[in-house]
Amino acid sequence: MSSGRPEPDQPLYTISVAAELAGISARTLRLYERHGLLTPQRTEGGTRRYSDNDIARLRRVAELVASGVNLAGIRHVLDLQDENTRLRGSQPAEGE
């Protein structure tokens, strides 16, 4: 049975909507892309599309920027968080 909610990785939002949802400008969003902080999916015509997971990642980036972390540091933090998530997903829970 479908909950009617899109999958968190489903690309739904244009750059302007994604920027608004994340509380940043489209220009800043493009800067974050250039620094490898996220990679949106693209339509056949090349239009960027962002998912709910992308929006959450953008909000995390904004939090780190606000706390004084530079973009290189943010990339490192996000890479470590991604690796941690990947490792937790591949390991059985305690007691299994």
Short mmCIF file of N, CA, C and O in Angstrom, two decimals:
data_model
loop_
_atom_site.label_atom_id
_atom_site.label_comp_id
_atom_site.label_asym_id
_atom_site.label_seq_id
_atom_site.Cartn_x
_atom_site.Cartn_y
_atom_site.Cartn_z
N MET A 1 0.84 -1.18 0.00
CA MET A 1 0.00 0.00 0.00
C MET A 1 0.89 1.24 0.00
O MET A 1 1.80 1.37 0.80
N SER A 2 0.64 2.17 -0.85
CA SER A 2 1.43 3.38 -0.97
C SER A 2 0.94 4.42 0.03
O SER A 2 -0.25 4.59 0.23
N SER A 3 1.89 5.12 0.67
CA SER A 3 1.53 6.15 1.63
C SER A 3 1.20 7.47 0.94
O SER A 3 0.77 8.42 1.59
N GLY A 4 1.44 7.55 -0.38
CA GLY A 4 1.19 8.77 -1.11
C GLY A 4 2.35 9.74 -1.02
O GLY A 4 2.33 10.80 -1.62
N ARG A 5 3.37 9.39 -0.25
CA ARG A 5 4.55 10.24 -0.09
C ARG A 5 5.63 9.77 -1.05
O ARG A 5 5.83 8.58 -1.23
N PRO A 6 6.37 10.69 -1.65
CA PRO A 6 7.45 10.30 -2.56
C PRO A 6 8.61 9.69 -1.78
O PRO A 6 8.77 9.93 -0.58
N GLU A 7 9.40 8.90 -2.46
CA GLU A 7 10.62 8.35 -1.87
C GLU A 7 11.57 9.51 -1.57
O GLU A 7 11.60 10.49 -2.31
N PRO A 8 12.38 9.40 -0.50
CA PRO A 8 13.28 10.51 -0.14
C PRO A 8 14.32 10.84 -1.21
O PRO A 8 14.82 11.96 -1.25
N ASP A 9 14.65 9.88 -2.07
CA ASP A 9 15.64 10.12 -3.13
C ASP A 9 15.00 10.51 -4.46
O ASP A 9 15.71 10.73 -5.44
N GLN A 10 13.69 10.60 -4.51
CA GLN A 10 13.01 10.94 -5.76
C GLN A 10 13.25 12.41 -6.10
O GLN A 10 12.95 13.30 -5.32
N PRO A 11 13.80 12.68 -7.29
CA PRO A 11 14.06 14.08 -7.67
C PRO A 11 12.77 14.80 -8.03
O PRO A 11 12.12 14.47 -9.00
N LEU A 12 12.42 15.80 -7.23
CA LEU A 12 11.14 16.48 -7.39
C LEU A 12 11.26 17.98 -7.66
O LEU A 12 10.43 18.56 -8.35
N TYR A 13 12.27 18.61 -7.07
CA TYR A 13 12.30 20.06 -6.98
C TYR A 13 13.28 20.70 -7.96
O TYR A 13 14.39 20.22 -8.14
N THR A 14 12.87 21.82 -8.54
CA THR A 14 13.77 22.61 -9.37
C THR A 14 14.74 23.35 -8.45
O THR A 14 14.56 23.41 -7.23
N ILE A 15 15.75 23.96 -9.05
CA ILE A 15 16.76 24.64 -8.25
C ILE A 15 16.17 25.78 -7.42
O ILE A 15 16.53 25.95 -6.25
N SER A 16 15.23 26.52 -7.97
CA SER A 16 14.66 27.64 -7.21
C SER A 16 13.83 27.14 -6.03
O SER A 16 13.90 27.72 -4.93
N VAL A 17 13.08 26.08 -6.21
CA VAL A 17 12.28 25.52 -5.12
C VAL A 17 13.19 24.90 -4.07
O VAL A 17 13.01 25.11 -2.87
N ALA A 18 14.21 24.16 -4.51
CA ALA A 18 15.14 23.54 -3.57
C ALA A 18 15.85 24.60 -2.73
O ALA A 18 15.99 24.44 -1.51
N ALA A 19 16.29 25.66 -3.38
CA ALA A 19 16.97 26.73 -2.66
C ALA A 19 16.04 27.35 -1.62
O ALA A 19 16.45 27.59 -0.47
N GLU A 20 14.81 27.60 -2.01
CA GLU A 20 13.85 28.19 -1.06
C GLU A 20 13.59 27.25 0.12
O GLU A 20 13.58 27.68 1.27
N LEU A 21 13.41 25.96 -0.16
CA LEU A 21 13.16 25.00 0.90
C LEU A 21 14.34 24.88 1.86
O LEU A 21 14.16 24.66 3.06
N ALA A 22 15.56 25.05 1.33
CA ALA A 22 16.76 24.94 2.15
C ALA A 22 17.14 26.26 2.81
O ALA A 22 18.03 26.31 3.66
N GLY A 23 16.48 27.34 2.40
CA GLY A 23 16.76 28.64 2.99
C GLY A 23 18.04 29.28 2.48
O GLY A 23 18.70 30.03 3.21
N ILE A 24 18.41 28.98 1.23
CA ILE A 24 19.61 29.55 0.62
C ILE A 24 19.25 30.09 -0.75
O ILE A 24 18.14 29.86 -1.24
N SER A 25 20.18 30.77 -1.39
CA SER A 25 19.92 31.25 -2.75
C SER A 25 20.30 30.18 -3.77
O SER A 25 21.09 29.27 -3.48
N ALA A 26 19.74 30.29 -4.97
CA ALA A 26 20.09 29.37 -6.04
C ALA A 26 21.58 29.49 -6.37
O ALA A 26 22.24 28.49 -6.69
N ARG A 27 22.10 30.68 -6.29
CA ARG A 27 23.54 30.90 -6.56
C ARG A 27 24.39 30.12 -5.55
O ARG A 27 25.38 29.49 -5.92
N THR A 28 24.01 30.17 -4.29
CA THR A 28 24.73 29.44 -3.25
C THR A 28 24.61 27.94 -3.48
O THR A 28 25.59 27.20 -3.33
N LEU A 29 23.44 27.50 -3.88
CA LEU A 29 23.24 26.08 -4.17
C LEU A 29 24.18 25.62 -5.29
O LEU A 29 24.83 24.57 -5.19
N ARG A 30 24.30 26.41 -6.34
CA ARG A 30 25.23 26.07 -7.44
C ARG A 30 26.67 26.05 -6.95
O ARG A 30 27.46 25.19 -7.37
N LEU A 31 27.02 26.95 -6.05
CA LEU A 31 28.37 26.96 -5.47
C LEU A 31 28.62 25.65 -4.72
O LEU A 31 29.69 25.04 -4.86
N TYR A 32 27.66 25.23 -3.93
CA TYR A 32 27.81 23.97 -3.19
C TYR A 32 27.98 22.79 -4.14
O TYR A 32 28.76 21.88 -3.87
N GLU A 33 27.27 22.81 -5.24
CA GLU A 33 27.44 21.76 -6.26
C GLU A 33 28.86 21.77 -6.81
O GLU A 33 29.48 20.71 -6.94
N ARG A 34 29.36 22.96 -7.15
CA ARG A 34 30.72 23.06 -7.71
C ARG A 34 31.77 22.53 -6.74
O ARG A 34 32.80 22.02 -7.14
N HIS A 35 31.50 22.65 -5.44
CA HIS A 35 32.43 22.16 -4.42
C HIS A 35 32.18 20.69 -4.07
O HIS A 35 32.81 20.16 -3.15
N GLY A 36 31.26 20.05 -4.79
CA GLY A 36 31.03 18.63 -4.59
C GLY A 36 30.25 18.26 -3.35
O GLY A 36 30.31 17.12 -2.90
N LEU A 37 29.50 19.20 -2.81
CA LEU A 37 28.74 18.93 -1.59
C LEU A 37 27.44 18.17 -1.87
O LEU A 37 26.88 17.56 -0.96
N LEU A 38 26.96 18.23 -3.08
CA LEU A 38 25.82 17.44 -3.52
C LEU A 38 25.79 17.40 -5.04
O LEU A 38 26.39 18.24 -5.70
N THR A 39 25.12 16.39 -5.54
CA THR A 39 24.99 16.22 -6.99
C THR A 39 23.54 15.90 -7.29
O THR A 39 23.07 14.79 -7.03
N PRO A 40 22.81 16.88 -7.81
CA PRO A 40 21.39 16.62 -8.12
C PRO A 40 21.26 15.72 -9.35
O PRO A 40 22.19 15.61 -10.15
N GLN A 41 20.12 15.10 -9.45
CA GLN A 41 19.84 14.35 -10.67
C GLN A 41 19.46 15.36 -11.75
O GLN A 41 19.13 16.51 -11.45
N ARG A 42 19.54 14.93 -12.98
CA ARG A 42 19.20 15.82 -14.10
C ARG A 42 18.16 15.16 -14.99
O ARG A 42 18.16 13.95 -15.17
N THR A 43 17.31 16.00 -15.56
CA THR A 43 16.35 15.51 -16.54
C THR A 43 17.09 15.27 -17.85
O THR A 43 18.26 15.64 -17.99
N GLU A 44 16.40 14.67 -18.82
CA GLU A 44 17.01 14.46 -20.14
C GLU A 44 17.46 15.78 -20.75
O GLU A 44 18.44 15.83 -21.48
N GLY A 45 16.76 16.85 -20.46
CA GLY A 45 17.12 18.17 -20.97
C GLY A 45 18.20 18.87 -20.16
O GLY A 45 18.61 19.97 -20.50
N GLY A 46 18.66 18.26 -19.08
CA GLY A 46 19.74 18.82 -18.27
C GLY A 46 19.30 19.66 -17.09
O GLY A 46 20.14 20.22 -16.38
N THR A 47 17.99 19.74 -16.84
CA THR A 47 17.49 20.52 -15.71
C THR A 47 17.79 19.80 -14.40
O THR A 47 17.55 18.60 -14.28
N ARG A 48 18.30 20.54 -13.42
CA ARG A 48 18.57 19.96 -12.10
C ARG A 48 17.26 19.62 -11.41
O ARG A 48 16.31 20.40 -11.44
N ARG A 49 17.26 18.50 -10.71
CA ARG A 49 16.13 18.11 -9.87
C ARG A 49 16.67 17.61 -8.54
O ARG A 49 17.58 16.81 -8.49
N TYR A 50 16.08 18.12 -7.47
CA TYR A 50 16.55 17.82 -6.12
C TYR A 50 15.50 17.00 -5.37
O TYR A 50 14.31 17.19 -5.53
N SER A 51 15.98 16.10 -4.52
CA SER A 51 15.11 15.23 -3.72
C SER A 51 15.00 15.79 -2.30
O SER A 51 15.70 16.73 -1.91
N ASP A 52 14.13 15.16 -1.51
CA ASP A 52 14.02 15.54 -0.10
C ASP A 52 15.35 15.29 0.62
O ASP A 52 15.74 16.07 1.50
N ASN A 53 16.06 14.22 0.26
CA ASN A 53 17.37 13.97 0.86
C ASN A 53 18.36 15.08 0.49
O ASN A 53 19.18 15.47 1.32
N ASP A 54 18.29 15.57 -0.74
CA ASP A 54 19.15 16.69 -1.14
C ASP A 54 18.84 17.94 -0.30
O ASP A 54 19.75 18.65 0.12
N ILE A 55 17.57 18.19 -0.06
CA ILE A 55 17.17 19.36 0.74
C ILE A 55 17.71 19.22 2.16
O ILE A 55 18.26 20.18 2.72
N ALA A 56 17.60 18.03 2.74
CA ALA A 56 18.14 17.79 4.08
C ALA A 56 19.66 18.02 4.10
O ALA A 56 20.20 18.62 5.04
N ARG A 57 20.34 17.57 3.06
CA ARG A 57 21.79 17.75 2.97
C ARG A 57 22.12 19.25 2.86
O ARG A 57 23.06 19.73 3.50
N LEU A 58 21.36 19.99 2.07
CA LEU A 58 21.58 21.43 1.95
C LEU A 58 21.38 22.14 3.29
O LEU A 58 22.14 23.05 3.65
N ARG A 59 20.39 21.71 4.04
CA ARG A 59 20.16 22.31 5.35
C ARG A 59 21.33 22.00 6.29
O ARG A 59 21.74 22.85 7.09
N ARG A 60 21.88 20.79 6.19
CA ARG A 60 23.05 20.42 7.00
C ARG A 60 24.25 21.29 6.62
O ARG A 60 24.98 21.76 7.48
N VAL A 61 24.44 21.49 5.33
CA VAL A 61 25.53 22.36 4.86
C VAL A 61 25.35 23.76 5.44
O VAL A 61 26.31 24.36 5.94
N ALA A 62 24.15 24.29 5.37
CA ALA A 62 23.88 25.63 5.90
C ALA A 62 24.18 25.71 7.40
O ALA A 62 24.73 26.71 7.87
N GLU A 63 23.85 24.66 8.15
CA GLU A 63 24.17 24.62 9.58
C GLU A 63 25.68 24.68 9.80
O GLU A 63 26.16 25.41 10.68
N LEU A 64 26.41 23.91 9.02
CA LEU A 64 27.87 23.87 9.17
C LEU A 64 28.49 25.22 8.78
O LEU A 64 29.41 25.70 9.45
N VAL A 65 27.99 25.83 7.71
CA VAL A 65 28.48 27.16 7.31
C VAL A 65 28.22 28.16 8.45
O VAL A 65 29.11 28.94 8.81
N ALA A 66 27.02 28.11 9.02
CA ALA A 66 26.67 29.03 10.09
C ALA A 66 27.54 28.84 11.33
O ALA A 66 27.78 29.79 12.08
N SER A 67 28.06 27.62 11.51
CA SER A 67 28.93 27.37 12.67
C SER A 67 30.40 27.66 12.36
O SER A 67 31.26 27.45 13.21
N GLY A 68 30.68 28.15 11.13
CA GLY A 68 32.03 28.59 10.81
C GLY A 68 32.90 27.60 10.07
O GLY A 68 34.09 27.85 9.88
N VAL A 69 32.35 26.48 9.64
CA VAL A 69 33.13 25.49 8.91
C VAL A 69 33.24 25.92 7.45
O VAL A 69 32.26 26.32 6.84
N ASN A 70 34.47 25.83 6.88
CA ASN A 70 34.63 26.20 5.47
C ASN A 70 34.15 25.06 4.57
O ASN A 70 33.88 23.95 5.03
N LEU A 71 34.04 25.33 3.27
CA LEU A 71 33.45 24.35 2.35
C LEU A 71 34.27 23.07 2.25
O LEU A 71 33.71 21.99 2.14
N ALA A 72 35.59 23.17 2.30
CA ALA A 72 36.43 21.97 2.27
C ALA A 72 36.17 21.12 3.53
O ALA A 72 36.07 19.89 3.44
N GLY A 73 36.05 21.77 4.66
CA GLY A 73 35.74 21.05 5.90
C GLY A 73 34.36 20.43 5.86
O GLY A 73 34.17 19.30 6.33
N ILE A 74 33.41 21.14 5.28
CA ILE A 74 32.05 20.61 5.17
C ILE A 74 32.04 19.36 4.30
O ILE A 74 31.40 18.37 4.63
N ARG A 75 32.79 19.40 3.20
CA ARG A 75 32.85 18.22 2.34
C ARG A 75 33.39 17.02 3.11
O ARG A 75 32.88 15.91 3.00
N HIS A 76 34.42 17.26 3.90
CA HIS A 76 35.00 16.18 4.70
C HIS A 76 33.98 15.64 5.72
O HIS A 76 33.82 14.43 5.87
N VAL A 77 33.30 16.54 6.41
CA VAL A 77 32.28 16.14 7.38
C VAL A 77 31.19 15.31 6.70
O VAL A 77 30.80 14.24 7.19
N LEU A 78 30.69 15.78 5.56
CA LEU A 78 29.63 15.06 4.85
C LEU A 78 30.11 13.70 4.36
O LEU A 78 29.36 12.71 4.44
N ASP A 79 31.35 13.64 3.86
CA ASP A 79 31.90 12.35 3.42
C ASP A 79 31.96 11.36 4.58
O ASP A 79 31.62 10.19 4.43
N LEU A 80 32.40 11.83 5.74
CA LEU A 80 32.46 10.96 6.92
C LEU A 80 31.06 10.51 7.36
O LEU A 80 30.86 9.35 7.72
N GLN A 81 30.11 11.43 7.33
CA GLN A 81 28.74 11.07 7.70
C GLN A 81 28.16 10.05 6.72
O GLN A 81 27.50 9.10 7.12
N ASP A 82 28.43 10.25 5.43
CA ASP A 82 27.95 9.30 4.41
C ASP A 82 28.56 7.92 4.64
O ASP A 82 27.88 6.90 4.54
N GLU A 83 29.85 7.89 4.92
CA GLU A 83 30.54 6.61 5.16
C GLU A 83 29.99 5.93 6.41
O GLU A 83 29.75 4.72 6.42
N ASN A 84 29.74 6.70 7.46
CA ASN A 84 29.17 6.16 8.68
C ASN A 84 27.79 5.56 8.41
O ASN A 84 27.47 4.45 8.88
N THR A 85 26.97 6.27 7.66
CA THR A 85 25.64 5.78 7.31
C THR A 85 25.74 4.49 6.50
O THR A 85 25.01 3.52 6.76
N ARG A 86 26.66 4.47 5.53
CA ARG A 86 26.85 3.28 4.71
C ARG A 86 27.28 2.10 5.56
O ARG A 86 26.75 1.00 5.43
N LEU A 87 28.22 2.31 6.46
CA LEU A 87 28.70 1.22 7.31
C LEU A 87 27.62 0.72 8.27
O LEU A 87 27.48 -0.48 8.48
N ARG A 88 26.85 1.62 8.82
CA ARG A 88 25.76 1.20 9.72
C ARG A 88 24.71 0.40 8.98
O ARG A 88 24.12 -0.51 9.54
N GLY A 89 24.48 0.73 7.72
CA GLY A 89 23.51 0.00 6.92
C GLY A 89 23.96 -1.38 6.54
O GLY A 89 23.15 -2.26 6.26
N SER A 90 25.28 -1.63 6.53
CA SER A 90 25.79 -2.94 6.11
C SER A 90 26.10 -3.85 7.28
O SER A 90 26.49 -4.99 7.09
N GLN A 91 25.92 -3.38 8.51
CA GLN A 91 26.22 -4.20 9.67
C GLN A 91 24.93 -4.62 10.35
O GLN A 91 23.99 -3.84 10.45
N PRO A 92 24.89 -5.87 10.86
CA PRO A 92 23.69 -6.30 11.59
C PRO A 92 23.58 -5.54 12.91
O PRO A 92 24.59 -5.12 13.48
N ALA A 93 22.36 -5.34 13.33
CA ALA A 93 22.12 -4.67 14.60
C ALA A 93 22.62 -5.56 15.73
O ALA A 93 22.72 -6.77 15.61
N GLU A 94 22.93 -4.93 16.87
CA GLU A 94 23.43 -5.67 18.04
C GLU A 94 22.41 -6.73 18.44
O GLU A 94 21.21 -6.48 18.48
N GLY A 95 22.91 -7.92 18.71
CA GLY A 95 22.04 -9.01 19.13
C GLY A 95 21.53 -9.88 17.99
O GLY A 95 20.79 -10.82 18.19
N GLU A 96 21.90 -9.55 16.76
CA GLU A 96 21.46 -10.36 15.61
C GLU A 96 22.44 -11.46 15.34
O GLU A 96 23.59 -11.39 15.50
#
